[in-house]
mmCIF file of C-alpha atoms in Angstrom:
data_model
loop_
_atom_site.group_PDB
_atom_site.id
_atom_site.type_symbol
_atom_site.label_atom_id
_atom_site.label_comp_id
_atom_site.label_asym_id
_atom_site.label_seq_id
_atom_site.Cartn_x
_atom_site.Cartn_y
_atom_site.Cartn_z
ATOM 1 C CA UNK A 12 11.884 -14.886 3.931
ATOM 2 C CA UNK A 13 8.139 -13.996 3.117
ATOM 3 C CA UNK A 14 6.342 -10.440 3.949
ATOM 4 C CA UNK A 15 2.969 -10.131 3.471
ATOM 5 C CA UNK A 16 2.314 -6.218 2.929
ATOM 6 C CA UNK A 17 -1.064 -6.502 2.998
ATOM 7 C CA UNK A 18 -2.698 -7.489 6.185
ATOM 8 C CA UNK A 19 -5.240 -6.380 8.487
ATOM 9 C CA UNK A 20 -6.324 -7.379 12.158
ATOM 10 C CA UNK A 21 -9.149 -6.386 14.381
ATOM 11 C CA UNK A 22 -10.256 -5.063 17.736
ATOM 12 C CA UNK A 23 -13.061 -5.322 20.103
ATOM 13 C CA UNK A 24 -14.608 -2.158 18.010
ATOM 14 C CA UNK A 25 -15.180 -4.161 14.988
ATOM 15 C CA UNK A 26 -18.469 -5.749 15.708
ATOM 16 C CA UNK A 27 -17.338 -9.122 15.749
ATOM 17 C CA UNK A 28 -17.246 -11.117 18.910
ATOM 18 C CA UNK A 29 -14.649 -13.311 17.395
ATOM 19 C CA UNK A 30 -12.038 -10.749 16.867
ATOM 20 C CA UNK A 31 -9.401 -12.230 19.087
ATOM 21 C CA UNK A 32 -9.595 -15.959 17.350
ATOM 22 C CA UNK A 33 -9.551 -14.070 13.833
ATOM 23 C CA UNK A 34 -6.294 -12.245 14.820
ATOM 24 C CA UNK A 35 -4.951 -15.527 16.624
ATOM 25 C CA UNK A 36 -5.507 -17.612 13.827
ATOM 26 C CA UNK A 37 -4.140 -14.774 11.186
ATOM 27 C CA UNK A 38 -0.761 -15.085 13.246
ATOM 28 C CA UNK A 39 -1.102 -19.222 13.355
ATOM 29 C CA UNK A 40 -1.778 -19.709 9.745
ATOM 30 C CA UNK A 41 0.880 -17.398 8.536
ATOM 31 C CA UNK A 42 3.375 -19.395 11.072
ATOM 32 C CA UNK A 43 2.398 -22.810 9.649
ATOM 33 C CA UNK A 44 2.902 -21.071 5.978
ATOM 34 C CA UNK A 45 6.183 -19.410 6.164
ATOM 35 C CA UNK A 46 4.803 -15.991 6.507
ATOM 36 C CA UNK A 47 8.083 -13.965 8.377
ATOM 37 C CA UNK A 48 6.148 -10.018 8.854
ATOM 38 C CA UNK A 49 2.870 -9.302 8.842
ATOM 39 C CA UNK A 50 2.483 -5.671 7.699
ATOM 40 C CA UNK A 51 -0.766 -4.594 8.591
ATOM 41 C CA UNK A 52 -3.463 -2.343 9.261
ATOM 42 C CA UNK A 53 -7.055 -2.142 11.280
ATOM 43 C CA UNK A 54 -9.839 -0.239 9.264
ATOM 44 C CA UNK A 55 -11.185 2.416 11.932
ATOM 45 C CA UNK A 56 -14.158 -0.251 13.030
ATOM 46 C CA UNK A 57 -15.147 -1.912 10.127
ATOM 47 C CA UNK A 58 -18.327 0.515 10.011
ATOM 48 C CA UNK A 59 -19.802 -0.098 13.202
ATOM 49 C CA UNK A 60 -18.880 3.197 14.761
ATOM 50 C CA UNK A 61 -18.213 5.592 11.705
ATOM 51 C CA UNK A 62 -18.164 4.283 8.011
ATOM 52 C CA UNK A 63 -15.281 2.121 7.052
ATOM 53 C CA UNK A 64 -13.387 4.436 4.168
ATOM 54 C CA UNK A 65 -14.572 7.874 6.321
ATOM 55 C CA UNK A 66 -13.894 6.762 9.893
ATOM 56 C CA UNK A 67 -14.053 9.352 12.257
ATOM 57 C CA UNK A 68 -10.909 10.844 14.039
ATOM 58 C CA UNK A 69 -11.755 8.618 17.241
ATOM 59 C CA UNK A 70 -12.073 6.046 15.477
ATOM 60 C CA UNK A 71 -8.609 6.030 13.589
ATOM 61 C CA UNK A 72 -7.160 7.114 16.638
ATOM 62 C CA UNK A 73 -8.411 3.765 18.287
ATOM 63 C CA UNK A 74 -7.521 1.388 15.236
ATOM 64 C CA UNK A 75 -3.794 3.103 15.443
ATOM 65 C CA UNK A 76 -3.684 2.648 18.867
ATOM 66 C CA UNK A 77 -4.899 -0.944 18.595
ATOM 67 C CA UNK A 78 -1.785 -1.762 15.475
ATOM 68 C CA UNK A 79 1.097 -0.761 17.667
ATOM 69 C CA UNK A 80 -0.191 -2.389 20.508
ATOM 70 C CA UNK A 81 -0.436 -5.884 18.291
ATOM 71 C CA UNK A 82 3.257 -4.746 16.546
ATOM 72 C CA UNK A 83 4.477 -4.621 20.369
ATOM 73 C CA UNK A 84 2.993 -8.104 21.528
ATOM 74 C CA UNK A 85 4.423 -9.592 18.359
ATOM 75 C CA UNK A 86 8.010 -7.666 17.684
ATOM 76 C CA UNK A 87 9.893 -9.101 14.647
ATOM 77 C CA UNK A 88 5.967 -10.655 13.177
ATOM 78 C CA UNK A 89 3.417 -7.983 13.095
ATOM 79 C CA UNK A 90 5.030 -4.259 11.752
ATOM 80 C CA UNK A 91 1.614 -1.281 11.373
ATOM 81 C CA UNK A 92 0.560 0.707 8.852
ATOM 82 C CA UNK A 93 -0.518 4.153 10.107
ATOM 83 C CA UNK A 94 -4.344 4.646 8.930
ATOM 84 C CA UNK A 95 -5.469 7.979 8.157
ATOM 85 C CA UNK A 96 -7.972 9.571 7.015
ATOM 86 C CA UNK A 97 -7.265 12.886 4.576
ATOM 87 C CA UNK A 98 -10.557 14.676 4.978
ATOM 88 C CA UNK A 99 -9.085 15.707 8.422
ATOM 89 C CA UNK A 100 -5.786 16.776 7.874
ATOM 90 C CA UNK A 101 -4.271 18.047 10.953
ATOM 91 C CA UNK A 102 -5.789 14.821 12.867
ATOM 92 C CA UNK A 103 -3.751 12.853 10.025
ATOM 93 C CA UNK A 104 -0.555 14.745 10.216
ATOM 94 C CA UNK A 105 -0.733 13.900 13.998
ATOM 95 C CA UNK A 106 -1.488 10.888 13.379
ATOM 96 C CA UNK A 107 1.366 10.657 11.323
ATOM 97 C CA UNK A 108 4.026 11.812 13.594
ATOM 98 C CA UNK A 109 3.154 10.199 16.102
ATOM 99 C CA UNK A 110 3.258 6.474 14.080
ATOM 100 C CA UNK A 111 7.177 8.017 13.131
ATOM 101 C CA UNK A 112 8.369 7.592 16.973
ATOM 102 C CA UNK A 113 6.241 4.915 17.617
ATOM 103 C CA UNK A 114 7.792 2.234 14.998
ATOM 104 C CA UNK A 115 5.086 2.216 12.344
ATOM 105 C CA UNK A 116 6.634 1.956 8.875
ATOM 106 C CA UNK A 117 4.073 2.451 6.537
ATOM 107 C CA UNK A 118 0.918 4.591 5.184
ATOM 108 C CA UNK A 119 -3.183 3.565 4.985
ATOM 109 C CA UNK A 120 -4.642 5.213 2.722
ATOM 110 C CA UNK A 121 -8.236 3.552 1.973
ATOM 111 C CA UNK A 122 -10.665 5.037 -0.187
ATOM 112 C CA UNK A 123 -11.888 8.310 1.923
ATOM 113 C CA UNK A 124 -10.617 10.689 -0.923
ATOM 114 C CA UNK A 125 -9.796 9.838 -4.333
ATOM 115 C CA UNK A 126 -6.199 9.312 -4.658
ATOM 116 C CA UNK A 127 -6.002 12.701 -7.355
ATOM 117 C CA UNK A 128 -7.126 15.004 -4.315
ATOM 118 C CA UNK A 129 -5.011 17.894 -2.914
ATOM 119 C CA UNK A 130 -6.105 16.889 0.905
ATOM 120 C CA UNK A 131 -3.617 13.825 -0.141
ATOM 121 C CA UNK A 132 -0.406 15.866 -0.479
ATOM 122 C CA UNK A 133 0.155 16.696 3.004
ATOM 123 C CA UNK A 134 0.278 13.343 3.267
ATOM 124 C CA UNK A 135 2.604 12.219 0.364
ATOM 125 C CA UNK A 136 4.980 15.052 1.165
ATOM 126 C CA UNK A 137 4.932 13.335 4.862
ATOM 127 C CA UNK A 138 5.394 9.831 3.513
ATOM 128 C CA UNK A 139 8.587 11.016 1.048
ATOM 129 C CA UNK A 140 10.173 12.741 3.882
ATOM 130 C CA UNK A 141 10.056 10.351 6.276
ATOM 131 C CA UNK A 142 10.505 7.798 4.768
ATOM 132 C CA UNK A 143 7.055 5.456 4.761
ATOM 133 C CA UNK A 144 5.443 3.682 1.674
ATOM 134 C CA UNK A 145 1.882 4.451 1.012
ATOM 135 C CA UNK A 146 0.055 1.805 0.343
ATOM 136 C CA UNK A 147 -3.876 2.941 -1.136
ATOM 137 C CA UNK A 148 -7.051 1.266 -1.865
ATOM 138 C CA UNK A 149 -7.644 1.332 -5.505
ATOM 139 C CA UNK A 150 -10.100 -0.290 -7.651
ATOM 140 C CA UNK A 151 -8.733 -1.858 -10.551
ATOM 141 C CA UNK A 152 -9.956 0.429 -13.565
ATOM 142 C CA UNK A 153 -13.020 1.733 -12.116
ATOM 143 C CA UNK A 154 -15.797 2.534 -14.417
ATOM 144 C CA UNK A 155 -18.738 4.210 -11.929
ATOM 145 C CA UNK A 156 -18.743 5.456 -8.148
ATOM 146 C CA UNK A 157 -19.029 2.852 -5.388
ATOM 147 C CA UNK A 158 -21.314 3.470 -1.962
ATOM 148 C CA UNK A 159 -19.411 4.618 0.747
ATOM 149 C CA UNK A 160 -16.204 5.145 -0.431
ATOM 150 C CA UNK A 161 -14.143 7.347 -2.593
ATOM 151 C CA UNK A 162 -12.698 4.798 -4.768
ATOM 152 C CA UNK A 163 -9.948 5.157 -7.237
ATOM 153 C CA UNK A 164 -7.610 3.350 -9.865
ATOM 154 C CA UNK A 165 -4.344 3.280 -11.260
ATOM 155 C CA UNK A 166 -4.777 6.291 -12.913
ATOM 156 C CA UNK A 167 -5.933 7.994 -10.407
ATOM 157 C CA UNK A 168 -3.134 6.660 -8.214
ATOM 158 C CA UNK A 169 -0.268 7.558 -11.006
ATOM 159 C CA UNK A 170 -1.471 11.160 -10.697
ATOM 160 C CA UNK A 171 -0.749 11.400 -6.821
ATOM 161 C CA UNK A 172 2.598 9.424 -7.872
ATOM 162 C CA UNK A 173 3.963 11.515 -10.656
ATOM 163 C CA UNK A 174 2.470 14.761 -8.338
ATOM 164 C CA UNK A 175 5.379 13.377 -4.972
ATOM 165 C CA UNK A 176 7.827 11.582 -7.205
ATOM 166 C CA UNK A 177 10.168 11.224 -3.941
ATOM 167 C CA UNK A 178 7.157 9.157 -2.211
ATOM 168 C CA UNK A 179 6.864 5.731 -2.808
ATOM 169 C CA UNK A 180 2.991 3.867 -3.056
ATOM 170 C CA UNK A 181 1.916 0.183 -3.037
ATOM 171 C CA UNK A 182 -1.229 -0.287 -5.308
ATOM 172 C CA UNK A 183 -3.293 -2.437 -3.658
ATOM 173 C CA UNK A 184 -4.832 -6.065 -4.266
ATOM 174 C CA UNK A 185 -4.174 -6.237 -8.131
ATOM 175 C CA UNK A 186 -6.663 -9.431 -7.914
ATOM 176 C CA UNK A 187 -8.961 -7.836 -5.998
ATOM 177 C CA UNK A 188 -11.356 -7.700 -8.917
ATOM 178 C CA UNK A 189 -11.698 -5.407 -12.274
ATOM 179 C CA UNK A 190 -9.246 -4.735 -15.399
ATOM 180 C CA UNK A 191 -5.683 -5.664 -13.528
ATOM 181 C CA UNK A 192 -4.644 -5.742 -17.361
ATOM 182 C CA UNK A 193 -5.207 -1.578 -17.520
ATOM 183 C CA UNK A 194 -3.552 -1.256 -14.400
ATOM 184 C CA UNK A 195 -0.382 -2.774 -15.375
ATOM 185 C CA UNK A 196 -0.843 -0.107 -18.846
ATOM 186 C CA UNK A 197 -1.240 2.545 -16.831
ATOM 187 C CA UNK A 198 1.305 2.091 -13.850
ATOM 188 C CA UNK A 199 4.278 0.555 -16.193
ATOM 189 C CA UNK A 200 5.631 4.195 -16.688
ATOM 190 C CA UNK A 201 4.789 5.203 -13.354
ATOM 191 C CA UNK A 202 8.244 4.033 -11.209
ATOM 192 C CA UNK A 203 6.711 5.136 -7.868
ATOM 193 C CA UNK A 204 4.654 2.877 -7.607
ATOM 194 C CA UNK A 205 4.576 -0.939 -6.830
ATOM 195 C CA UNK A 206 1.836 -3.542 -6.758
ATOM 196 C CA UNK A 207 0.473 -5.882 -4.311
ATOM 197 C CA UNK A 208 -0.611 -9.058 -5.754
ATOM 198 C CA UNK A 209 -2.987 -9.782 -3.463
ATOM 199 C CA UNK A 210 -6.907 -10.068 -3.541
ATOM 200 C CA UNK A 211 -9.505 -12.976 -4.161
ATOM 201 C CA UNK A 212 -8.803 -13.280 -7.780
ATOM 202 C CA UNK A 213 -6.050 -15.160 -9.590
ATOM 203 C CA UNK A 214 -7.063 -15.081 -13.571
ATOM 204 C CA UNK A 215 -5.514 -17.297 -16.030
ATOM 205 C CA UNK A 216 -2.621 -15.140 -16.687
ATOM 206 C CA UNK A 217 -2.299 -12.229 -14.330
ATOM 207 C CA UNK A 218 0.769 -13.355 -12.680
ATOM 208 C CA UNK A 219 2.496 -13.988 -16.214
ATOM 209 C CA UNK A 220 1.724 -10.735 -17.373
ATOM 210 C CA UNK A 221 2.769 -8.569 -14.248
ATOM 211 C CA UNK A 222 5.849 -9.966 -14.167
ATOM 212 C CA UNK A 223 6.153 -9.129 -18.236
ATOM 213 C CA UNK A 224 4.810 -5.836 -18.024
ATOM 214 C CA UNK A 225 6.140 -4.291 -14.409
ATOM 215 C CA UNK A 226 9.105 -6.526 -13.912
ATOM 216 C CA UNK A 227 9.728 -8.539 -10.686
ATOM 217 C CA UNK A 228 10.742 -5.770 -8.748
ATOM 218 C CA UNK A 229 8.251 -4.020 -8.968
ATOM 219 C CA UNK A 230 5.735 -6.523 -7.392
ATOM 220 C CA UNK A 231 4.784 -7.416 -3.898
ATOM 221 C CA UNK A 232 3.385 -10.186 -2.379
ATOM 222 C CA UNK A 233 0.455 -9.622 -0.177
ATOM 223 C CA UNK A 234 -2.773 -11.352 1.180
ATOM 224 C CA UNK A 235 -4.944 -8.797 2.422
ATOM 225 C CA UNK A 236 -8.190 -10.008 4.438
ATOM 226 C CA UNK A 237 -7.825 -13.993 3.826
ATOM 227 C CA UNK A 238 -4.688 -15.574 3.559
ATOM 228 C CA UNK A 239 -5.131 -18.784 1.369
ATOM 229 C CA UNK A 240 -5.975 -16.783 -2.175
ATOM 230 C CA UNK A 241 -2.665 -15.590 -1.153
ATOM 231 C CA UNK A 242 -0.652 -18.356 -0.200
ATOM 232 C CA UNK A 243 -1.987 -19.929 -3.933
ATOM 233 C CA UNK A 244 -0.345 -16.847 -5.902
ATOM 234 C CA UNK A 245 2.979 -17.604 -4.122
ATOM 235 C CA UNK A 246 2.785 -21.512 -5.011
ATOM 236 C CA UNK A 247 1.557 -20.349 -8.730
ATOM 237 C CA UNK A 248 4.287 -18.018 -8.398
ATOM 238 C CA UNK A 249 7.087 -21.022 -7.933
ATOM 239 C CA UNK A 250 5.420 -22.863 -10.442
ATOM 240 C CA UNK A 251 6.032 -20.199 -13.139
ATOM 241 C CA UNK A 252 10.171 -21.276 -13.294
ATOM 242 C CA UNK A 253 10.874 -17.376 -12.468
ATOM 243 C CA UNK A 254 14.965 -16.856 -12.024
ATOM 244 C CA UNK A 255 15.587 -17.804 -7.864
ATOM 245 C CA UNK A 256 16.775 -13.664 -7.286
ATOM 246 C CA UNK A 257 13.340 -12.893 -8.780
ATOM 247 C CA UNK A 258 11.229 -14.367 -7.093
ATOM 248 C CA UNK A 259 12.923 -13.555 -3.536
ATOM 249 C CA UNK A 260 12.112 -9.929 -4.527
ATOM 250 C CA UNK A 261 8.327 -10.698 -4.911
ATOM 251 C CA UNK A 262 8.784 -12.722 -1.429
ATOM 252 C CA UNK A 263 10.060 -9.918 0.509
ATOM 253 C CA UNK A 264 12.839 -8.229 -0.843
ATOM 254 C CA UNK A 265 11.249 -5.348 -2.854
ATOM 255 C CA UNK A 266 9.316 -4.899 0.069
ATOM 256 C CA UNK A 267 12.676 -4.669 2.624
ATOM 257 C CA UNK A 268 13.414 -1.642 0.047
ATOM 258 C CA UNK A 269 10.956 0.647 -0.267
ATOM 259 C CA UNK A 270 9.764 0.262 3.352
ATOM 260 C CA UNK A 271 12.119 1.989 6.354
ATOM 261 C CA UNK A 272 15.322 0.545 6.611
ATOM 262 C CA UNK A 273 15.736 -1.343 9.915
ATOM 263 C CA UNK A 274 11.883 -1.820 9.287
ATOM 264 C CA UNK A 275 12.019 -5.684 9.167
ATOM 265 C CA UNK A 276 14.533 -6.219 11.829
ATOM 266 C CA UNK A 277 13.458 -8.662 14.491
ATOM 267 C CA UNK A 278 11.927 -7.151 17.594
#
């Protein structure tokens, strides 16, 4: 089995007038791959309506909205992340509740608050008791403020962790660019928290040393935008002569763990 916990899709917000082929051929490509479950998420409108890490109520709304409707067409394949956005709290918690009885079975968190602010523990104390991973943007050791986004790293993240020790979070796209060697320092103590592997860049020895430092289980495998970067971490991965047990639980079954249970079923 393979899960990629780190996807996104699109809608007719978005600005592109390709949407439907990108989320057709998202679905096709991870078919011809191997790719079992799709968990994903849609990012408000990818700016067009309200900025992408600060998207308006309406806008999350709509890109929730949008992710069951995809996790319905495609039960068993495609499984939604709730986004929310923590600068509007009640809207969130809403949002929230209503992704619990609709069969979402994870957390968005992007990069609208930095990950060591109190308007995220209404949301971690949601995530711990019901159940859902948070999985949050994060820069890998970030040295200066980014436009348009509230942008944080591992330590940032291991704050928020070590505040909800009963939630669970998925630090996102390890290769997505920056120091991925501090974040594997800084999250090693931190048991919380997990890491996706995915992102555009695969250095020399980043796989080597996450499974040193973190351990097997504590990595995910994950694509996020594009899928091939991906798919050549998980052929790198089988290259590496890892034990057979170990590298199922990078494949999918850390992931069948600290999402819901009954998350993964088929549809």
């Amino acid at each position: 089995m393979l899960i990629d916990v780190h996807a996104h899709f699109y809608t007719e917000r978005c600005g592109r007038a390709d949407w439907e082929r990108v989320n057709a051929r998202r679905l096709e490509a991870g078919a011809c791959l191997g790719v079992d479950v799709h968990v994903a998420s849609i990012l408000g409108t990818y700016g067009r309506r309200s900025p992408t890490y600060f998207p308006s109520p309406e806008d999350v709304s709509h890109a929730n909205d949008a992710m069951r409707a995809l996790a319905r067409t495609h039960p068993g394949t495609v499984r939604g992340y709730c986004l929310v956005n923590p600068n509007f709290t009640d809207h969130a918690l809403a949002e929230l509740a209503l992704a619990v009885s609709d069969g979402m079975i994870g957390i968005k968190l992007a990069a609208s608050r930095r990950a060591t602010d109190p308007l995220l523990d209404p949301i971690a104390v949601f995530a711990a008791a019901h159940d859902l991973p948070i999985l949050q943007h994060v820069w890998q050791h970030r040295r200066r403020d980014w436009p348009g986004q509230e942008a944080s790293d591992a330590a940032e993240l291991a704050v928020l962790a070590e505040r909800h020790p009963r939630a669970r979070f998925i630090l996102a796209h390890l290769g997505g660019g920056g120091d991925w060697s501090h974040t594997l320092g800084v999250v090693r103590s931190v048991p919380n928290v997990w890491v996706d592997l995915s992102g555009s860049g695969c250095d020399t020895d980043m796989l080597e040393r996450a499974v040193v430092e973190l351990g097997a289980n504590r990595l995910l495998w994950g694509c996020d935008l594009t899928m091939a970067i991906g798919i050549g971490k998980l052929r790198y991965l089988e290259s590496l002569g890892l034990d057979p047990d170990a590298l199922e639980a990078i494949r999918w079954r850390n992931a069948a763990g600290i999402f819901p249970r009954g998350g993964f079923d088929a549809g």
